[in-house]
Amino acid sequence: METIGLIGGMSFESSAVYYRLVNEMVRARKGGLASAELILHSVNFEEIVALQKAGDWDMAARRLADVALRLQVGGAGCVLICTNTMHLIADEVAKKISVPLIHIIDETAKSLHAAGRKRPLLLATRYTMEHGFYADRMKSLGLDIMVPDAADRTTVHDIIFNELCAGRVRNSSREKLIAIIDRAMERGADSIILGCTEICLILDPDRLPLPGFDTTTIHARAAVEFAFGAEKKTEEEAA
């Protein structure tokens, strides 16, 4: 099995979900007490948030690229940035390593295409919803992303940073998110992207007014598929 490298800590609430999901998926496939070959490097989120607020994406890229290289040197056969927002600098990180960086937007697009969805609503941090990197990449992959209006974007962003990243899950906030989804339905949304890796803490993608796509689960599954793909290749070579 290939070793999976995770850049976590952004926030550690969602990194814990990644760790659990990857290991549950491996155990489901291998049985018994099987678990993943995995390396997790958790950064100090406070430092990353300060770079985000300052708009210092170059420094953020250098910081995460250094972590990615450490994971590679430590034996990781692939790297995942365990957050949607920091995929704003994913290309820069990928250039610094020679192992694959499994891209959360690409994997989410594959899931949307497989389900026949073309007009998803993106629920995410303000950076992800407004900086254009997410929508532009999705557009290049044949998908037309919707985002909430300005007031609703602020609501979603605040729920993520002030509550979910701090481990607080409130029913009142869930109701606000569902109301945002309802308004998006009226505008023609055909699905929902849980485009922040913490949103799965408050919204169940299978219990939404529209089909939901949880990027955390999608990303974790892609990592496991990569790990087992490498294992299968080794078995075929040995045969």
PDB file of C-alpha atoms in Angstrom:
ATOM      1  CA  MET A   1       0.000   0.000   0.000  1.00  0.00           C
ATOM      2  CA  GLU A   2       1.346   3.439  -0.919  1.00  0.00           C
ATOM      3  CA  THR A   3       1.894   5.827   1.975  1.00  0.00           C
ATOM      4  CA  ILE A   4      -0.496   8.797   2.020  1.00  0.00           C
ATOM      5  CA  GLY A   5       0.838  12.201   3.045  1.00  0.00           C
ATOM      6  CA  LEU A   6      -1.582  14.670   4.615  1.00  0.00           C
ATOM      7  CA  ILE A   7      -0.958  18.379   5.176  1.00  0.00           C
ATOM      8  CA  GLY A   8      -3.371  18.984   8.024  1.00  0.00           C
ATOM      9  CA  GLY A   9      -4.189  21.397  10.784  1.00  0.00           C
ATOM     10  CA  MET A  10      -6.298  23.749   8.631  1.00  0.00           C
ATOM     11  CA  SER A  11      -8.246  23.216  10.840  1.00  0.00           C
ATOM     12  CA  PHE A  12      -7.424  20.202  12.985  1.00  0.00           C
ATOM     13  CA  GLU A  13     -11.184  19.599  13.272  1.00  0.00           C
ATOM     14  CA  SER A  14     -11.346  18.514   9.632  1.00  0.00           C
ATOM     15  CA  SER A  15      -7.923  16.851   9.717  1.00  0.00           C
ATOM     16  CA  ALA A  16      -9.312  14.471  12.329  1.00  0.00           C
ATOM     17  CA  VAL A  17     -12.126  13.642   9.903  1.00  0.00           C
ATOM     18  CA  TYR A  18      -9.599  12.930   7.134  1.00  0.00           C
ATOM     19  CA  TYR A  19      -7.649  10.609   9.416  1.00  0.00           C
ATOM     20  CA  ARG A  20     -10.776   8.712  10.430  1.00  0.00           C
ATOM     21  CA  LEU A  21     -12.182   8.458   6.893  1.00  0.00           C
ATOM     22  CA  VAL A  22      -8.947   7.242   5.304  1.00  0.00           C
ATOM     23  CA  ASN A  23      -8.485   4.549   7.939  1.00  0.00           C
ATOM     24  CA  GLU A  24     -12.134   3.484   7.819  1.00  0.00           C
ATOM     25  CA  MET A  25     -11.932   3.130   4.038  1.00  0.00           C
ATOM     26  CA  VAL A  26      -8.754   1.055   4.248  1.00  0.00           C
ATOM     27  CA  ARG A  27     -10.245  -1.197   6.913  1.00  0.00           C
ATOM     28  CA  ALA A  28     -13.407  -1.654   4.844  1.00  0.00           C
ATOM     29  CA  ARG A  29     -11.324  -2.826   1.881  1.00  0.00           C
ATOM     30  CA  LYS A  30      -8.726  -4.938   3.707  1.00  0.00           C
ATOM     31  CA  GLY A  31     -10.756  -6.178   6.657  1.00  0.00           C
ATOM     32  CA  GLY A  32      -9.624  -7.125  10.130  1.00  0.00           C
ATOM     33  CA  LEU A  33      -7.504  -4.533  11.885  1.00  0.00           C
ATOM     34  CA  ALA A  34      -6.100  -3.000   8.696  1.00  0.00           C
ATOM     35  CA  SER A  35      -5.318   0.706   8.700  1.00  0.00           C
ATOM     36  CA  ALA A  36      -3.636   3.127   6.353  1.00  0.00           C
ATOM     37  CA  GLU A  37       0.062   3.761   5.785  1.00  0.00           C
ATOM     38  CA  LEU A  38      -0.201   7.482   6.456  1.00  0.00           C
ATOM     39  CA  ILE A  39       1.900  10.493   7.464  1.00  0.00           C
ATOM     40  CA  LEU A  40       0.129  13.560   8.851  1.00  0.00           C
ATOM     41  CA  HIS A  41       1.946  16.884   9.234  1.00  0.00           C
ATOM     42  CA  SER A  42      -0.303  19.285  11.110  1.00  0.00           C
ATOM     43  CA  VAL A  43       0.546  22.977  10.809  1.00  0.00           C
ATOM     44  CA  ASN A  44      -0.373  25.797  13.197  1.00  0.00           C
ATOM     45  CA  PHE A  45      -3.619  27.093  11.695  1.00  0.00           C
ATOM     46  CA  GLU A  46      -3.273  30.456  13.448  1.00  0.00           C
ATOM     47  CA  GLU A  47      -0.172  31.159  11.342  1.00  0.00           C
ATOM     48  CA  ILE A  48      -1.931  30.125   8.121  1.00  0.00           C
ATOM     49  CA  VAL A  49      -4.994  32.248   8.908  1.00  0.00           C
ATOM     50  CA  ALA A  50      -2.724  35.267   9.463  1.00  0.00           C
ATOM     51  CA  LEU A  51      -1.233  34.750   5.991  1.00  0.00           C
ATOM     52  CA  GLN A  52      -4.721  34.407   4.487  1.00  0.00           C
ATOM     53  CA  LYS A  53      -5.916  37.638   6.106  1.00  0.00           C
ATOM     54  CA  ALA A  54      -2.786  39.437   4.921  1.00  0.00           C
ATOM     55  CA  GLY A  55      -3.208  38.096   1.402  1.00  0.00           C
ATOM     56  CA  ASP A  56       0.344  36.711   1.590  1.00  0.00           C
ATOM     57  CA  TRP A  57      -0.308  33.690  -0.586  1.00  0.00           C
ATOM     58  CA  ASP A  58       3.339  33.498  -1.685  1.00  0.00           C
ATOM     59  CA  MET A  59       4.480  32.880   1.869  1.00  0.00           C
ATOM     60  CA  ALA A  60       1.616  30.429   2.379  1.00  0.00           C
ATOM     61  CA  ALA A  61       2.738  28.550  -0.721  1.00  0.00           C
ATOM     62  CA  ARG A  62       6.317  28.369   0.529  1.00  0.00           C
ATOM     63  CA  ARG A  63       5.121  27.154   3.933  1.00  0.00           C
ATOM     64  CA  LEU A  64       2.977  24.355   2.552  1.00  0.00           C
ATOM     65  CA  ALA A  65       5.506  23.419  -0.123  1.00  0.00           C
ATOM     66  CA  ASP A  66       8.083  22.892   2.629  1.00  0.00           C
ATOM     67  CA  VAL A  67       5.648  20.615   4.458  1.00  0.00           C
ATOM     68  CA  ALA A  68       4.833  18.704   1.268  1.00  0.00           C
ATOM     69  CA  LEU A  69       8.529  18.109   0.614  1.00  0.00           C
ATOM     70  CA  ARG A  70       8.997  16.844   4.170  1.00  0.00           C
ATOM     71  CA  LEU A  71       6.162  14.384   3.636  1.00  0.00           C
ATOM     72  CA  GLN A  72       7.750  13.178   0.403  1.00  0.00           C
ATOM     73  CA  VAL A  73      11.146  12.741   2.060  1.00  0.00           C
ATOM     74  CA  GLY A  74       9.389  10.870   4.862  1.00  0.00           C
ATOM     75  CA  GLY A  75       8.076   8.317   2.382  1.00  0.00           C
ATOM     76  CA  ALA A  76       4.724   9.668   1.211  1.00  0.00           C
ATOM     77  CA  GLY A  77       3.787   8.481  -2.266  1.00  0.00           C
ATOM     78  CA  CYS A  78       1.167  11.225  -2.667  1.00  0.00           C
ATOM     79  CA  VAL A  79       0.272  14.455  -0.896  1.00  0.00           C
ATOM     80  CA  LEU A  80      -3.086  15.979   0.024  1.00  0.00           C
ATOM     81  CA  ILE A  81      -3.681  19.532   1.209  1.00  0.00           C
ATOM     82  CA  CYS A  82      -6.499  18.874   3.678  1.00  0.00           C
ATOM     83  CA  THR A  83      -8.426  22.077   3.022  1.00  0.00           C
ATOM     84  CA  ASN A  84     -10.174  23.615   0.026  1.00  0.00           C
ATOM     85  CA  THR A  85      -9.019  27.188   0.588  1.00  0.00           C
ATOM     86  CA  MET A  86      -5.307  26.422   0.425  1.00  0.00           C
ATOM     87  CA  HIS A  87      -5.767  24.847  -3.007  1.00  0.00           C
ATOM     88  CA  LEU A  88      -5.491  28.459  -4.113  1.00  0.00           C
ATOM     89  CA  ILE A  89      -1.730  27.763  -3.992  1.00  0.00           C
ATOM     90  CA  ALA A  90      -1.870  24.037  -4.816  1.00  0.00           C
ATOM     91  CA  ASP A  91      -0.091  24.413  -8.153  1.00  0.00           C
ATOM     92  CA  GLU A  92       2.856  26.119  -6.462  1.00  0.00           C
ATOM     93  CA  VAL A  93       3.048  23.343  -3.869  1.00  0.00           C
ATOM     94  CA  ALA A  94       2.830  20.628  -6.523  1.00  0.00           C
ATOM     95  CA  LYS A  95       5.821  22.087  -8.370  1.00  0.00           C
ATOM     96  CA  LYS A  96       8.056  21.517  -5.341  1.00  0.00           C
ATOM     97  CA  ILE A  97       7.484  17.768  -5.074  1.00  0.00           C
ATOM     98  CA  SER A  98       7.892  14.843  -7.443  1.00  0.00           C
ATOM     99  CA  VAL A  99       5.017  12.742  -6.093  1.00  0.00           C
ATOM    100  CA  PRO A 100       1.385  13.423  -7.088  1.00  0.00           C
ATOM    101  CA  LEU A 101      -0.585  16.114  -5.301  1.00  0.00           C
ATOM    102  CA  ILE A 102      -4.168  14.857  -5.265  1.00  0.00           C
ATOM    103  CA  HIS A 103      -6.244  17.944  -6.053  1.00  0.00           C
ATOM    104  CA  ILE A 104      -9.519  18.346  -4.176  1.00  0.00           C
ATOM    105  CA  ILE A 105     -11.191  20.388  -6.931  1.00  0.00           C
ATOM    106  CA  ASP A 106     -10.366  17.864  -9.641  1.00  0.00           C
ATOM    107  CA  GLU A 107     -11.663  14.963  -7.564  1.00  0.00           C
ATOM    108  CA  THR A 108     -14.859  16.837  -6.694  1.00  0.00           C
ATOM    109  CA  ALA A 109     -15.429  17.627 -10.371  1.00  0.00           C
ATOM    110  CA  LYS A 110     -15.140  13.926 -11.196  1.00  0.00           C
ATOM    111  CA  SER A 111     -17.837  13.111  -8.632  1.00  0.00           C
ATOM    112  CA  LEU A 112     -20.150  15.825  -9.966  1.00  0.00           C
ATOM    113  CA  HIS A 113     -19.725  14.618 -13.556  1.00  0.00           C
ATOM    114  CA  ALA A 114     -20.357  11.013 -12.508  1.00  0.00           C
ATOM    115  CA  ALA A 115     -23.649  12.129 -10.935  1.00  0.00           C
ATOM    116  CA  GLY A 116     -24.647  14.198 -13.969  1.00  0.00           C
ATOM    117  CA  ARG A 117     -24.579  17.514 -12.076  1.00  0.00           C
ATOM    118  CA  LYS A 118     -23.598  20.716 -13.847  1.00  0.00           C
ATOM    119  CA  ARG A 119     -24.681  23.707 -11.715  1.00  0.00           C
ATOM    120  CA  PRO A 120     -23.568  23.215  -8.106  1.00  0.00           C
ATOM    121  CA  LEU A 121     -23.759  25.738  -5.297  1.00  0.00           C
ATOM    122  CA  LEU A 122     -20.403  26.176  -3.555  1.00  0.00           C
ATOM    123  CA  LEU A 123     -20.465  26.601   0.219  1.00  0.00           C
ATOM    124  CA  ALA A 124     -16.989  27.502   1.421  1.00  0.00           C
ATOM    125  CA  THR A 125     -14.788  30.167   2.971  1.00  0.00           C
ATOM    126  CA  ARG A 126     -14.860  33.639   1.478  1.00  0.00           C
ATOM    127  CA  TYR A 127     -11.434  32.997  -0.065  1.00  0.00           C
ATOM    128  CA  THR A 128     -12.671  29.914  -1.889  1.00  0.00           C
ATOM    129  CA  MET A 129     -15.927  31.499  -3.009  1.00  0.00           C
ATOM    130  CA  GLU A 130     -14.489  34.856  -4.087  1.00  0.00           C
ATOM    131  CA  HIS A 131     -10.885  34.449  -5.267  1.00  0.00           C
ATOM    132  CA  GLY A 132     -11.864  32.746  -8.515  1.00  0.00           C
ATOM    133  CA  PHE A 133      -9.397  29.851  -8.396  1.00  0.00           C
ATOM    134  CA  TYR A 134     -12.141  27.360  -7.529  1.00  0.00           C
ATOM    135  CA  ALA A 135     -14.714  28.543 -10.066  1.00  0.00           C
ATOM    136  CA  ASP A 136     -12.091  28.920 -12.800  1.00  0.00           C
ATOM    137  CA  ARG A 137     -10.750  25.418 -12.327  1.00  0.00           C
ATOM    138  CA  MET A 138     -14.259  23.977 -12.196  1.00  0.00           C
ATOM    139  CA  LYS A 139     -15.142  25.874 -15.383  1.00  0.00           C
ATOM    140  CA  SER A 140     -12.107  24.377 -17.114  1.00  0.00           C
ATOM    141  CA  LEU A 141     -13.492  20.996 -16.076  1.00  0.00           C
ATOM    142  CA  GLY A 142     -16.924  21.728 -17.568  1.00  0.00           C
ATOM    143  CA  LEU A 143     -18.829  22.845 -14.461  1.00  0.00           C
ATOM    144  CA  ASP A 144     -20.588  26.147 -13.757  1.00  0.00           C
ATOM    145  CA  ILE A 145     -20.249  27.026 -10.078  1.00  0.00           C
ATOM    146  CA  MET A 146     -22.784  29.141  -8.204  1.00  0.00           C
ATOM    147  CA  VAL A 147     -21.969  31.020  -5.005  1.00  0.00           C
ATOM    148  CA  PRO A 148     -24.312  32.654  -2.468  1.00  0.00           C
ATOM    149  CA  ASP A 149     -24.871  36.405  -2.531  1.00  0.00           C
ATOM    150  CA  ALA A 150     -22.553  38.704  -0.536  1.00  0.00           C
ATOM    151  CA  ALA A 151     -24.505  38.580   2.714  1.00  0.00           C
ATOM    152  CA  ASP A 152     -24.841  34.811   2.596  1.00  0.00           C
ATOM    153  CA  ARG A 153     -21.145  34.423   1.756  1.00  0.00           C
ATOM    154  CA  THR A 154     -20.355  36.318   4.944  1.00  0.00           C
ATOM    155  CA  THR A 155     -22.685  34.043   6.910  1.00  0.00           C
ATOM    156  CA  VAL A 156     -21.059  30.878   5.571  1.00  0.00           C
ATOM    157  CA  HIS A 157     -17.535  32.219   6.118  1.00  0.00           C
ATOM    158  CA  ASP A 158     -18.307  33.230   9.704  1.00  0.00           C
ATOM    159  CA  ILE A 159     -19.893  29.881  10.536  1.00  0.00           C
ATOM    160  CA  ILE A 160     -16.783  28.111   9.257  1.00  0.00           C
ATOM    161  CA  PHE A 161     -14.152  30.211  11.033  1.00  0.00           C
ATOM    162  CA  ASN A 162     -15.961  31.285  14.192  1.00  0.00           C
ATOM    163  CA  GLU A 163     -17.751  28.011  14.893  1.00  0.00           C
ATOM    164  CA  LEU A 164     -16.747  24.896  12.957  1.00  0.00           C
ATOM    165  CA  CYS A 165     -12.985  25.484  13.065  1.00  0.00           C
ATOM    166  CA  ALA A 166     -13.381  25.994  16.817  1.00  0.00           C
ATOM    167  CA  GLY A 167     -15.320  22.753  17.240  1.00  0.00           C
ATOM    168  CA  ARG A 168     -18.718  24.397  17.717  1.00  0.00           C
ATOM    169  CA  VAL A 169     -21.711  22.983  15.806  1.00  0.00           C
ATOM    170  CA  ARG A 170     -24.946  24.926  16.226  1.00  0.00           C
ATOM    171  CA  ASN A 171     -28.414  23.978  15.030  1.00  0.00           C
ATOM    172  CA  SER A 172     -29.192  27.645  14.355  1.00  0.00           C
ATOM    173  CA  SER A 173     -26.239  27.810  11.959  1.00  0.00           C
ATOM    174  CA  ARG A 174     -27.359  24.624  10.237  1.00  0.00           C
ATOM    175  CA  GLU A 175     -30.744  26.244   9.658  1.00  0.00           C
ATOM    176  CA  LYS A 176     -29.039  29.302   8.128  1.00  0.00           C
ATOM    177  CA  LEU A 177     -27.071  27.095   5.731  1.00  0.00           C
ATOM    178  CA  ILE A 178     -30.201  25.192   4.700  1.00  0.00           C
ATOM    179  CA  ALA A 179     -31.934  28.515   4.008  1.00  0.00           C
ATOM    180  CA  ILE A 180     -29.027  29.523   1.764  1.00  0.00           C
ATOM    181  CA  ILE A 181     -29.386  26.233  -0.103  1.00  0.00           C
ATOM    182  CA  ASP A 182     -33.122  26.819  -0.511  1.00  0.00           C
ATOM    183  CA  ARG A 183     -32.439  30.208  -2.086  1.00  0.00           C
ATOM    184  CA  ALA A 184     -29.887  28.656  -4.426  1.00  0.00           C
ATOM    185  CA  MET A 185     -32.451  26.095  -5.558  1.00  0.00           C
ATOM    186  CA  GLU A 186     -34.685  28.956  -6.656  1.00  0.00           C
ATOM    187  CA  ARG A 187     -31.776  30.290  -8.723  1.00  0.00           C
ATOM    188  CA  GLY A 188     -31.250  26.963 -10.483  1.00  0.00           C
ATOM    189  CA  ALA A 189     -28.653  25.095  -8.435  1.00  0.00           C
ATOM    190  CA  ASP A 190     -28.767  21.337  -9.059  1.00  0.00           C
ATOM    191  CA  SER A 191     -26.390  20.224  -6.296  1.00  0.00           C
ATOM    192  CA  ILE A 192     -24.336  21.394  -3.319  1.00  0.00           C
ATOM    193  CA  ILE A 193     -20.573  21.312  -2.879  1.00  0.00           C
ATOM    194  CA  LEU A 194     -19.545  21.216   0.763  1.00  0.00           C
ATOM    195  CA  GLY A 195     -16.485  23.169  -0.306  1.00  0.00           C
ATOM    196  CA  CYS A 196     -14.894  23.585   3.087  1.00  0.00           C
ATOM    197  CA  THR A 197     -13.545  20.501   4.805  1.00  0.00           C
ATOM    198  CA  GLU A 198     -15.311  21.483   8.050  1.00  0.00           C
ATOM    199  CA  ILE A 199     -18.814  21.792   6.588  1.00  0.00           C
ATOM    200  CA  CYS A 200     -19.349  18.035   6.853  1.00  0.00           C
ATOM    201  CA  LEU A 201     -19.369  18.615  10.625  1.00  0.00           C
ATOM    202  CA  ILE A 202     -22.664  20.497  10.347  1.00  0.00           C
ATOM    203  CA  LEU A 203     -24.294  19.303   7.092  1.00  0.00           C
ATOM    204  CA  ASP A 204     -24.935  15.702   6.057  1.00  0.00           C
ATOM    205  CA  PRO A 205     -24.608  15.606   2.248  1.00  0.00           C
ATOM    206  CA  ASP A 206     -27.271  12.889   2.075  1.00  0.00           C
ATOM    207  CA  ARG A 207     -29.845  14.964   3.974  1.00  0.00           C
ATOM    208  CA  LEU A 208     -29.945  18.172   1.956  1.00  0.00           C
ATOM    209  CA  PRO A 209     -32.636  19.616  -0.322  1.00  0.00           C
ATOM    210  CA  LEU A 210     -30.262  18.927  -3.245  1.00  0.00           C
ATOM    211  CA  PRO A 211     -27.637  16.199  -3.802  1.00  0.00           C
ATOM    212  CA  GLY A 212     -24.613  17.007  -1.669  1.00  0.00           C
ATOM    213  CA  PHE A 213     -20.949  16.422  -2.444  1.00  0.00           C
ATOM    214  CA  ASP A 214     -18.674  16.408   0.588  1.00  0.00           C
ATOM    215  CA  THR A 215     -15.185  17.380  -0.535  1.00  0.00           C
ATOM    216  CA  THR A 216     -13.589  15.881   2.583  1.00  0.00           C
ATOM    217  CA  THR A 217     -14.943  12.414   1.853  1.00  0.00           C
ATOM    218  CA  ILE A 218     -14.252  12.726  -1.874  1.00  0.00           C
ATOM    219  CA  HIS A 219     -10.644  13.771  -1.236  1.00  0.00           C
ATOM    220  CA  ALA A 220     -10.032  11.024   1.329  1.00  0.00           C
ATOM    221  CA  ARG A 221     -11.484   8.418  -1.025  1.00  0.00           C
ATOM    222  CA  ALA A 222      -9.188   9.575  -3.829  1.00  0.00           C
ATOM    223  CA  ALA A 223      -6.180   9.136  -1.545  1.00  0.00           C
ATOM    224  CA  VAL A 224      -7.208   5.599  -0.678  1.00  0.00           C
ATOM    225  CA  GLU A 225      -7.807   4.748  -4.324  1.00  0.00           C
ATOM    226  CA  PHE A 226      -4.309   6.017  -5.112  1.00  0.00           C
ATOM    227  CA  ALA A 227      -2.796   3.957  -2.301  1.00  0.00           C
ATOM    228  CA  PHE A 228      -4.520   0.764  -3.417  1.00  0.00           C
ATOM    229  CA  GLY A 229      -3.767   1.494  -7.059  1.00  0.00           C
ATOM    230  CA  ALA A 230      -0.079   1.447  -6.219  1.00  0.00           C
ATOM    231  CA  GLU A 231      -0.579  -1.812  -4.320  1.00  0.00           C
ATOM    232  CA  LYS A 232      -2.400  -3.382  -7.271  1.00  0.00           C
ATOM    233  CA  LYS A 233       0.363  -2.295  -9.643  1.00  0.00           C
ATOM    234  CA  THR A 234       2.983  -3.921  -7.394  1.00  0.00           C
ATOM    235  CA  GLU A 235       1.003  -7.170  -7.310  1.00  0.00           C
ATOM    236  CA  GLU A 236       0.652  -7.194 -11.085  1.00  0.00           C
ATOM    237  CA  GLU A 237       4.380  -6.599 -11.539  1.00  0.00           C
ATOM    238  CA  ALA A 238       5.190  -9.437  -9.152  1.00  0.00           C
ATOM    239  CA  ALA A 239       2.891 -11.782 -11.074  1.00  0.00           C
TER     240      ALA A 239
END
